Amino acid sequence: MTLKRKILTGYGVSFVLMGLVVAWAIANLIALGRATDAILSENYRSILAAENMIDALERQDSGVLLTFLGDDGEGIAQYRENEAVFLEWLARAKDNVTVRGEADLVRSIEADYGAYRKLFSAPGGPRGAEAAARPGVRYQQAIHPIFAKVRQACIDLRNLNERTMYAASVRAGDVARRAIWSTALVAALALTAALAFSLLLSERLVRPLRRVTEASRKISSGDYGVQVPVEAGDELGNLAGEFNQMARRLASYHEMNIEQIIAEKNKSEAIISSIEDGLVVFDTNLRVASINPAARALLEMPLGQGSAPSCADILPDERLCQIIRAAVENGARPALPDERRVIAIRKGETTKECLFSVTAIRGGDRRLSGVVLLLRDVTRLKEVERLKSEFVMAASHELRTPLTSLGMSVGLLLEHAAAGLAERDRELLQAAHEEVQRMKALVDDLLDLSKIEAGRIELEFESVSVATLFDHAKAVFKNQLEMNGVSLTAELDAAAPPVRADANKITWVLTNLISNALRYVGKGGHIALAASVIGPCAHLSVRDDGPGIPPEFQSKIFQKFVQVQGREAGGTGLGLAICKEIVRAHGGAIWVESAPGQGSKFIFTLPLAR
Ligand code: ADP
């Protein structure tokens, strides 16, 4: 049954019950009406007839008495007039015989009244022929008794009907009382039945809705297995069916999601485990949240260690812990050059060199949730680099002596024998001399660089003022600057504190940077030296108004043999690499700020002397 039909049935039952009460009340009213009607039609007419008969009879009797008094005309007229009235009412009484005993009474009235009339119509009139002398006796003995009998019979008829009328009115009162009570009873029963039915129906309608509400609440709290019983085939049953379908779909989505999440988690764990580099995830309290097997092996951490160890417990280098702490506090990736991102980890007899990188982890809401430390074992690479540097050092050392004597020999030849040579031979000798000088410069640079890389160079640190360093460098280029028409200025704060440096090596760095600048600024160009103090470091810079350096080369030119394409102006490509190594050995950093066409500014830092 549909919901609409159920509601209509509910209304229908109420209407039927209401109709029942109304019908019952109408039936009672009709019964009451009938009882009253019966009183009126059955008894009232007979009472009226009896009353009128008594009245007419008494008037007739008065007429009779008038005749006895000698007024025959008046007496007879009165008698006749009321005789007609009496007979008319008697006829009505005969027509309205309804009560038991009434017929006998009417019959006796009729008979006695007939006798009464006979006496009046007897010869000599009512007074009679023989009793004319004693009229009073005749009236007393013959007429009055029969008059009194008829009158009494009429009174009896009236009384009989009055009694019956009283009994009928008592009956009508009973009917009315019964009607009131029975109507009230039927109404109460109907109301109770309607109330019970309404409660039953509303419960039947509300129960499925309540179940769906309860089930929705369970689903929202994560219980996807909930189902609602489908009780009926109506709209609420359909709703329950659809709801169950939805709950099943939600459950399968949920399962799918969980499976997907587990699969993704397993995948990322497998990826992390299979990474050859060591990977450690720290939470924001710097405790290990996750670590892969490579990192465990590297840091010699046994499996299943109790509580999560802290950063200081597993890392041998306090500096790295500070970098990780700074990453947690700032939420930024620390900007460190590669050479400062190496730590040594002792493993038994051997020492592993590891390149590390520290990255802050941010969730979808951009909140910092931890830090990832990646450790790459570069021991072998470092070893290869060291061997390479040693080979380059040995080779350049071996080449330097023959190249020096070759250079000297070619130089002497140019000096003493060139005058006797043909023009073309002299040119060849000159070219050989230049190439030997270039090769010697290259070998010198290579030797210097490999010595620094191999840590074979001894730095003699001293407290030296930046002004002194600038003066040394300027002195080297005095003639060259004049020849090229290039100006060199130095801006320096007189109160600038001294730096801790090997003055010769830093002068070498400055002269290399100035010679590069000199090579790239045109005639009339300008080179500016400057120094400032930022934090615990002095920033020294060499700025020129030359062609500038393209962005893609700005970090590469500090590598060995890298030159900006199309600008190979006879250099070896090793100058900036040597500068970088010297600055690094001082604990500083070097970089360039430049834009094509807008000159270049090489900056390097040195620690302040304490
Ligand atoms: P090189 O011996 O070639 O000068 P460097 O290592 O000193 O080697 O320099 C590397 C390259 O960087 C140079 O070849 C040049 O292309 C570029 N370079 C260096 N200094 C400047 C400068 N001041 N202006 C423009 N380019 C420069």
XYZ file of C-alpha atoms and ligand atoms in Angstrom:
637
model
C 0.000 0.000 0.000
C 1.410 3.427 -0.910
C 2.066 6.072 1.718
C -0.699 8.231 0.241
C -3.177 5.369 0.481
C -2.132 4.679 4.061
C -2.714 8.290 5.062
C -6.054 8.287 3.216
C -7.022 5.036 4.983
C -6.226 6.711 8.300
C -8.463 9.635 7.422
C -11.095 7.199 6.045
C -11.261 5.226 9.307
C -11.642 8.477 11.271
C -14.403 9.612 8.914
C -16.192 6.257 9.233
C -16.034 6.424 13.027
C -17.245 10.016 12.977
C -20.090 9.008 10.603
C -20.977 6.173 12.995
C -21.277 8.600 15.880
C -23.356 11.014 13.798
C -25.609 8.174 12.529
C -26.096 6.925 16.051
C -27.006 10.415 17.255
C -29.481 10.868 14.365
C -31.081 7.465 15.084
C -31.522 8.458 18.721
C -32.992 11.831 17.773
C -35.437 10.098 15.451
C -36.467 7.665 18.225
C -36.957 10.620 20.559
C -38.989 12.457 17.943
C -41.110 9.391 17.388
C -41.772 8.989 21.104
C -42.905 12.636 21.375
C -44.961 12.315 18.233
C -46.621 9.217 19.602
C -47.568 11.129 22.755
C -49.076 13.885 20.666
C -50.832 11.796 18.079
C -52.006 8.962 20.286
C -53.048 10.526 23.540
C -53.353 14.219 23.127
C -56.246 13.949 20.600
C -58.150 11.526 22.851
C -57.660 13.866 25.873
C -58.874 16.804 23.765
C -61.899 14.785 22.614
C -62.691 13.748 26.224
C -62.356 17.363 27.456
C -64.645 18.652 24.699
C -67.142 15.841 25.272
C -67.285 16.692 29.015
C -67.729 20.331 28.149
C -70.472 19.657 25.567
C -72.184 17.181 27.945
C -72.260 19.694 30.771
C -73.675 22.363 28.480
C -76.321 19.841 27.312
C -77.124 19.160 30.911
C -77.534 22.909 31.487
C -79.920 22.954 28.477
C -81.866 20.083 30.108
C -82.042 21.995 33.373
C -83.288 25.087 31.482
C -86.162 23.025 30.094
C -86.918 21.864 33.630
C -87.048 25.472 34.633
C -89.546 26.110 31.866
C -87.342 27.747 29.308
C -87.890 25.092 26.700
C -86.781 27.137 23.714
C -83.440 28.095 25.141
C -82.906 24.705 26.808
C -83.582 22.640 23.707
C -81.441 24.932 21.526
C -78.515 24.618 23.934
C -78.985 20.893 24.168
C -79.048 20.391 20.404
C -76.119 22.610 19.761
C -73.948 20.748 22.232
C -75.315 17.386 21.171
C -73.768 17.960 17.737
C -70.494 19.030 19.353
C -70.505 15.944 21.609
C -71.150 13.599 18.735
C -68.420 15.165 16.661
C -65.821 14.717 19.465
C -67.137 11.243 20.171
C -66.568 10.347 16.521
C -62.995 11.664 16.822
C -62.440 9.664 19.997
C -63.676 6.552 18.217
C -61.232 7.191 15.387
C -58.349 7.585 17.804
C -58.570 4.445 19.894
C -54.952 3.622 20.689
C -54.768 2.576 24.299
C -55.919 -0.706 25.751
C -59.346 -0.309 27.448
C -60.053 2.847 25.485
C -62.362 1.045 23.036
C -64.520 -0.302 25.899
C -64.766 3.142 27.422
C -65.705 4.764 24.107
C -68.253 2.040 23.525
C -69.797 2.551 27.006
C -69.837 6.383 26.441
C -71.565 5.847 23.127
C -74.145 3.447 24.670
C -74.807 5.612 27.729
C -74.899 8.785 25.689
C -77.467 7.046 23.414
C -79.576 6.335 26.490
C -79.178 9.936 27.631
C -80.339 11.225 24.275
C -83.295 8.789 24.354
C -84.440 10.263 27.654
C -84.306 13.737 26.111
C -86.222 12.611 23.067
C -88.893 10.660 25.127
C -92.545 11.734 24.847
C -93.031 14.885 26.869
C -89.504 15.938 26.350
C -86.941 15.631 29.010
C -89.456 16.292 31.728
C -91.549 13.297 30.563
C -95.287 13.075 30.268
C -96.070 11.355 33.517
C -93.568 13.228 35.655
C -94.541 16.700 34.638
C -95.911 17.286 38.117
C -92.572 16.455 39.776
C -89.809 17.523 37.457
C -87.084 17.599 40.081
C -87.669 13.978 40.915
C -87.508 12.981 37.284
C -84.231 14.813 36.808
C -82.762 13.340 39.953
C -83.884 9.806 39.288
C -83.761 9.382 35.507
C -81.573 12.015 33.839
C -78.843 12.936 36.279
C -77.552 9.386 36.899
C -77.074 8.707 33.243
C -75.550 12.182 32.720
C -73.192 11.512 35.581
C -72.307 8.101 34.127
C -71.494 9.489 30.695
C -69.538 12.331 32.282
C -67.597 9.901 34.468
C -66.882 7.711 31.433
C -65.555 10.785 29.619
C -63.437 11.686 32.659
C -62.153 8.080 32.745
C -61.300 8.337 29.049
C -59.394 11.541 29.724
C -57.630 10.082 32.742
C -56.757 6.910 30.859
C -55.158 8.952 28.098
C -53.471 11.278 30.581
C -51.902 8.299 32.332
C -50.828 6.820 29.042
C -49.440 10.218 28.008
C -47.494 10.447 31.257
C -46.156 6.923 30.722
C -45.191 7.880 27.132
C -43.437 11.027 28.315
C -41.563 8.945 30.923
C -40.644 6.576 28.112
C -39.526 9.518 25.955
C -37.390 10.757 28.869
C -35.847 7.264 29.069
C -35.224 7.268 25.328
C -33.563 10.722 25.595
C -31.382 9.611 28.523
C -30.461 6.420 26.710
C -29.718 8.460 23.582
C -27.404 10.787 25.533
C -25.545 7.968 27.203
C -25.326 5.716 24.173
C -24.221 8.607 21.957
C -21.583 9.574 24.508
C -20.473 5.912 24.717
C -20.335 5.446 20.965
C -18.484 8.787 20.620
C -16.003 7.740 23.338
C -15.467 4.345 21.674
C -15.072 5.959 18.282
C -12.633 8.526 19.691
C -10.607 5.807 21.429
C -10.560 3.704 18.271
C -9.599 6.766 16.164
C -6.860 7.712 18.636
C -5.476 4.152 18.752
C -5.592 3.903 14.980
C -3.922 7.316 14.549
C -1.160 6.348 16.990
C -0.654 3.021 15.208
C -0.583 4.658 11.805
C 1.741 7.491 12.848
C 4.059 4.953 14.510
C 4.057 2.885 11.323
C 4.850 5.999 9.278
C 7.472 7.439 11.626
C 9.313 4.200 12.511
C 11.056 3.751 9.127
C 12.028 7.464 9.105
C 13.463 7.128 12.599
C 15.463 4.090 11.482
C 16.835 5.941 8.434
C 17.823 8.882 10.681
C 19.567 6.536 13.125
C 21.357 4.749 10.272
C 22.473 8.096 8.750
C 23.960 9.058 12.105
C 25.876 5.755 12.223
C 27.195 6.244 8.692
C 28.388 9.752 9.507
C 30.292 8.310 12.473
C 32.012 5.821 10.166
C 29.856 2.666 10.549
C 29.268 1.870 6.860
C 27.883 -1.667 7.472
C 24.514 -0.367 8.696
C 21.298 -1.488 6.909
C 17.664 -0.417 7.421
C 14.928 -3.152 7.367
C 12.571 -2.730 4.397
C 9.138 -3.301 5.977
C 6.645 -2.272 3.333
C 6.391 -1.709 -0.387
C 5.373 1.940 -0.002
C 7.421 5.107 -0.513
C 9.080 4.650 2.909
C 10.012 1.075 1.942
C 11.499 2.433 -1.290
C 13.382 5.071 0.714
C 14.795 2.337 3.000
C 15.803 0.272 -0.061
C 17.556 3.263 -1.697
C 19.213 4.134 1.599
C 20.587 0.579 1.933
C 21.888 0.771 -1.624
C 23.608 4.081 -0.831
C 25.101 2.657 2.403
C 26.458 -0.369 0.465
C 28.028 1.929 -2.150
C 29.537 4.130 0.545
C 30.932 1.039 2.271
C 32.522 -0.180 -0.957
C 33.965 3.320 -1.674
C 35.298 3.409 1.836
C 36.859 -0.042 1.452
C 38.295 0.951 -1.900
C 39.772 4.118 -0.375
C 41.277 2.243 2.542
C 42.714 -0.386 0.210
C 44.060 2.376 -2.007
C 45.578 4.179 0.958
C 47.168 0.940 2.219
C 48.452 0.159 -1.291
C 49.866 3.696 -1.607
C 51.456 3.416 1.846
C 53.010 0.034 0.963
C 54.216 1.472 -2.317
C 55.851 4.487 -0.724
C 57.373 2.257 1.991
C 58.722 -0.066 -0.721
C 60.139 2.918 -2.616
C 61.750 4.343 0.517
C 63.154 0.905 1.426
C 64.569 0.355 -2.027
C 66.317 3.732 -2.183
C 70.071 3.179 -2.027
C 70.567 6.468 -0.227
C 69.899 6.694 3.473
C 66.588 8.391 4.290
C 65.534 9.505 7.764
C 62.290 11.337 8.558
C 62.268 13.431 11.745
C 59.138 14.769 13.405
C 58.955 18.357 14.636
C 60.431 17.244 17.995
C 63.515 16.041 16.088
C 62.715 12.407 16.854
C 63.052 9.707 14.187
C 59.618 9.078 12.651
C 60.815 6.746 9.910
C 64.128 5.388 8.651
C 64.986 3.228 5.643
C 67.336 0.199 5.682
C 70.148 2.101 3.906
C 70.150 4.784 6.625
C 70.022 2.076 9.337
C 73.081 0.420 7.814
C 74.894 3.734 7.413
C 74.158 4.951 10.942
C 74.527 1.421 12.408
C 71.040 1.433 13.942
C 69.733 -2.034 14.814
C 66.167 -2.936 13.843
C 63.337 -2.518 16.345
C 65.000 -0.052 18.672
C 62.639 0.885 21.493
C 61.447 4.484 21.590
C 62.095 6.812 18.663
C 65.695 8.043 19.022
C 66.444 11.743 18.690
C 68.524 13.425 16.034
C 71.562 13.752 18.359
C 71.366 10.014 19.241
C 71.846 8.798 15.685
C 73.849 11.520 13.895
C 77.571 11.794 14.607
C 77.813 15.456 13.569
C 76.353 18.139 15.867
C 76.432 20.627 12.945
C 73.955 18.479 10.970
C 71.595 18.369 13.973
C 71.709 22.159 14.125
C 70.888 22.374 10.414
C 67.885 20.018 10.923
C 66.713 22.035 13.960
C 66.983 25.246 11.909
C 64.906 23.615 9.131
C 62.195 22.713 11.696
C 62.236 26.245 13.112
C 62.313 28.152 9.781
C 60.488 25.582 7.685
C 63.002 26.363 4.922
C 65.555 24.267 3.078
C 69.040 25.318 4.252
C 71.065 26.964 1.468
C 74.500 25.357 1.690
C 77.105 24.836 -1.033
C 77.799 21.182 -1.932
C 81.205 21.134 -0.281
C 79.594 22.112 3.076
C 76.982 19.391 2.777
C 79.366 16.530 3.480
C 79.674 14.739 6.827
C 82.004 11.970 7.867
C 80.454 8.918 9.524
C 82.789 6.459 11.221
C 81.957 2.796 10.641
C 84.351 0.604 12.553
C 87.764 1.058 10.991
C 86.526 3.010 7.966
C 85.041 6.446 7.578
C 82.150 7.089 5.209
C 81.720 10.460 3.614
C 78.074 11.369 3.036
C 76.504 14.204 1.108
C 73.364 15.234 2.969
C 70.281 17.212 2.055
C 67.684 18.472 4.498
C 64.120 19.217 3.315
C 61.200 20.426 5.407
C 57.943 18.464 4.859
C 54.729 20.433 4.580
C 51.262 18.866 4.527
C 48.302 19.893 2.363
C 47.466 22.633 4.869
C 51.036 24.031 4.531
C 51.761 23.097 8.162
C 55.246 21.750 8.841
C 55.018 18.076 9.737
C 58.705 17.123 9.848
C 62.040 17.070 8.069
C 63.574 14.574 5.641
C 67.288 13.897 5.791
C 68.817 12.241 2.738
C 72.318 10.775 3.107
C 74.237 9.838 -0.028
C 77.414 7.857 0.428
C 80.043 9.773 -1.607
C 83.112 8.068 -0.115
C 83.991 6.415 -3.397
C 83.419 9.566 -5.418
C 85.615 11.530 -3.039
C 88.281 8.856 -3.348
C 88.150 9.019 -7.141
C 88.313 12.822 -6.945
C 91.298 12.601 -4.657
C 93.087 10.130 -6.963
C 92.299 12.358 -9.920
C 93.684 15.429 -8.136
C 96.808 13.486 -7.178
C 97.258 12.335 -10.763
C 96.747 15.878 -12.085
C 99.149 17.165 -9.458
C 101.797 14.581 -10.340
C 101.331 15.110 -14.085
C 101.422 18.907 -13.884
C 104.408 18.721 -11.570
C 106.230 16.473 -14.037
C 105.248 18.741 -16.947
C 106.258 21.973 -15.247
C 110.069 21.388 -15.320
C 110.366 20.482 -19.057
C 107.890 23.253 -19.907
C 109.949 25.778 -17.945
C 113.178 24.813 -19.727
C 111.316 24.692 -23.059
C 109.968 28.183 -22.416
C 113.402 29.460 -21.405
C 115.018 27.908 -24.495
C 112.436 29.343 -26.877
C 112.717 32.700 -25.078
C 116.488 32.727 -25.411
C 116.221 31.761 -29.060
C 113.786 34.620 -29.668
C 116.105 37.020 -27.892
C 119.427 36.026 -29.502
C 118.837 34.205 -32.771
C 115.623 35.785 -34.040
C 117.407 38.592 -35.860
C 119.098 36.045 -38.228
C 115.910 34.182 -38.972
C 113.567 34.633 -41.863
C 110.308 36.498 -41.084
C 108.209 33.344 -41.293
C 110.563 31.351 -38.996
C 110.515 34.166 -36.487
C 106.711 34.128 -36.466
C 106.725 30.372 -35.888
C 109.165 30.787 -32.992
C 106.988 33.547 -31.518
C 103.862 31.305 -31.768
C 105.767 28.421 -30.111
C 106.817 30.785 -27.312
C 103.216 31.937 -26.685
C 101.845 28.368 -26.680
C 104.578 27.254 -24.252
C 103.671 30.195 -21.949
C 99.962 29.281 -22.186
C 100.692 25.642 -21.410
C 102.890 26.674 -18.501
C 100.097 28.871 -17.123
C 97.659 25.983 -17.500
C 100.009 23.560 -15.779
C 100.612 26.080 -12.986
C 96.870 26.545 -12.504
C 96.266 22.783 -12.560
C 99.012 22.238 -10.030
C 97.631 24.949 -7.733
C 94.105 23.650 -8.004
C 94.983 20.020 -7.399
C 97.112 20.986 -4.433
C 94.205 22.917 -2.885
C 91.745 20.123 -3.649
C 94.037 17.534 -2.126
C 94.437 19.733 0.938
C 98.175 19.982 0.230
C 98.239 23.735 0.388
C 99.104 25.344 3.676
C 97.169 28.506 4.509
C 98.860 31.039 6.705
C 95.988 32.770 8.439
C 96.509 36.215 9.869
C 94.394 39.205 10.784
C 94.565 41.461 7.777
C 92.651 44.601 6.796
C 90.624 44.538 3.596
C 92.294 47.836 2.563
C 95.687 46.087 2.541
C 94.303 43.282 0.398
C 92.804 45.801 -2.060
C 96.087 47.784 -2.158
C 98.115 44.627 -2.998
C 95.742 43.728 -5.816
C 95.639 47.263 -7.239
C 99.425 47.451 -7.271
C 99.601 44.343 -9.518
C 97.448 45.981 -12.234
C 98.807 49.524 -12.137
C 100.469 49.434 -15.609
C 97.886 47.229 -17.250
C 95.057 49.544 -16.177
C 96.816 52.555 -17.604
C 97.537 50.722 -20.858
C 93.886 49.706 -21.290
C 92.449 53.025 -20.076
C 90.377 51.234 -17.405
C 89.680 52.839 -14.016
C 89.789 50.823 -10.807
C 88.207 52.239 -7.650
C 87.853 50.880 -4.126
C 84.973 51.725 -1.745
C 85.757 50.777 1.781
C 84.450 51.685 5.175
C 87.426 52.986 7.178
C 86.016 51.378 10.342
C 85.680 47.962 8.690
C 87.178 45.280 10.978
C 90.066 43.125 9.684
C 89.464 39.639 8.280
C 91.076 36.317 9.086
C 92.822 35.260 5.889
C 95.977 34.153 4.116
C 96.798 37.536 2.544
C 98.726 36.021 -0.425
C 95.961 33.599 -1.373
C 93.176 36.196 -1.069
C 95.304 38.639 -3.111
C 95.526 35.862 -5.714
C 91.677 35.572 -5.689
C 91.285 39.360 -6.038
C 93.868 39.599 -8.847
C 92.181 36.731 -10.682
C 88.793 38.427 -10.450
C 90.279 41.817 -11.491
C 92.181 40.242 -14.406
C 88.946 38.617 -15.632
C 87.137 41.944 -15.322
C 89.945 43.716 -17.145
C 89.718 41.147 -19.891
C 85.959 41.739 -20.404
C 85.492 45.499 -19.891
C 86.285 47.539 -22.973
C 88.605 50.519 -23.194
C 87.457 53.230 -20.760
C 85.637 50.633 -18.664
C 85.343 50.702 -14.923
C 86.127 48.198 -12.207
C 85.038 48.752 -8.590
C 86.243 46.982 -5.474
C 83.978 47.131 -2.418
C 83.709 45.583 1.037
C 80.985 45.481 3.687
C 80.339 43.605 6.882
C 77.229 41.431 7.114
C 76.808 39.365 10.257
C 80.018 37.507 11.160
C 81.487 37.901 7.640
C 83.044 40.493 5.405
C 81.613 40.583 1.872
C 84.306 41.559 -0.708
C 83.213 42.273 -4.275
C 84.687 43.013 -7.707
C 82.210 44.712 -10.032
C 82.770 45.576 -13.696
C 80.674 47.140 -16.439
C 81.538 44.428 -18.966
C 79.138 42.249 -21.025
C 77.806 40.326 -18.007
C 77.242 36.563 -17.716
C 74.125 34.681 -18.932
C 72.059 33.238 -15.996
C 72.601 29.608 -17.102
C 76.387 30.042 -16.726
C 76.396 31.873 -13.421
C 76.780 28.802 -11.243
C 78.706 26.712 -13.797
C 81.668 29.100 -14.296
C 83.026 28.087 -10.870
C 83.568 24.569 -12.197
C 86.834 23.519 -13.821
C 87.309 24.350 -17.510
C 83.882 25.992 -17.886
C 83.933 29.132 -20.003
C 81.022 31.142 -21.401
C 80.682 30.061 -25.019
C 82.100 32.550 -27.512
C 84.039 34.406 -24.805
C 87.126 32.173 -24.514
C 89.576 35.086 -24.267
C 92.687 32.975 -23.931
C 92.084 31.848 -20.320
C 92.380 28.310 -18.974
C 88.899 28.071 -17.430
C 90.475 27.224 -14.076
C 90.769 30.680 -12.445
C 87.299 30.791 -10.819
C 87.582 27.127 -9.725
C 90.830 27.972 -7.892
C 89.193 31.101 -6.388
C 86.325 28.945 -5.139
C 88.684 26.404 -3.521
C 90.739 29.161 -1.827
C 87.610 30.907 -0.490
C 86.174 27.588 0.654
C 89.439 26.803 2.494
C 88.862 30.106 4.345
C 85.344 28.986 5.350
C 83.686 31.421 2.949
C 81.574 31.242 -0.213
C 81.799 32.852 -3.640
C 79.056 33.686 -6.181
C 78.301 36.052 -9.015
C 75.450 38.524 -9.553
C 75.093 39.496 -13.175
C 72.751 40.164 -16.048
C 73.734 40.133 -19.737
C 74.753 43.648 -20.831
C 74.777 44.988 -17.278
C 78.206 43.963 -16.006
C 79.117 41.363 -13.383
C 79.681 41.485 -9.654
C 81.740 38.675 -8.075
C 81.257 38.483 -4.302
C 83.072 36.342 -1.771
C 82.897 36.159 2.001
C 85.661 35.922 4.595
C 85.339 35.444 8.335
C 86.065 38.490 10.478
C 89.184 38.289 12.651
C 88.285 38.004 16.357
P 89.310 31.927 -17.646
O 90.701 31.515 -17.491
O 88.663 31.473 -18.891
O 89.106 33.311 -17.336
P 87.807 31.635 -15.313
O 87.492 30.436 -14.474
O 88.547 32.734 -14.636
O 88.574 31.107 -16.556
O 86.497 32.180 -15.906
C 85.545 31.297 -16.467
C 84.679 32.013 -17.466
O 83.846 32.937 -16.823
C 85.437 32.861 -18.410
O 85.906 32.097 -19.504
C 84.423 33.873 -18.834
O 83.633 33.334 -19.855
C 83.582 34.044 -17.615
N 83.957 35.245 -16.876
C 84.766 35.311 -15.800
N 84.821 36.595 -15.337
C 84.019 37.336 -16.142
C 83.679 38.725 -16.184
N 84.159 39.602 -15.318
N 82.838 39.136 -17.140
C 82.333 38.280 -18.044
N 82.627 36.953 -18.049
C 83.468 36.483 -17.115
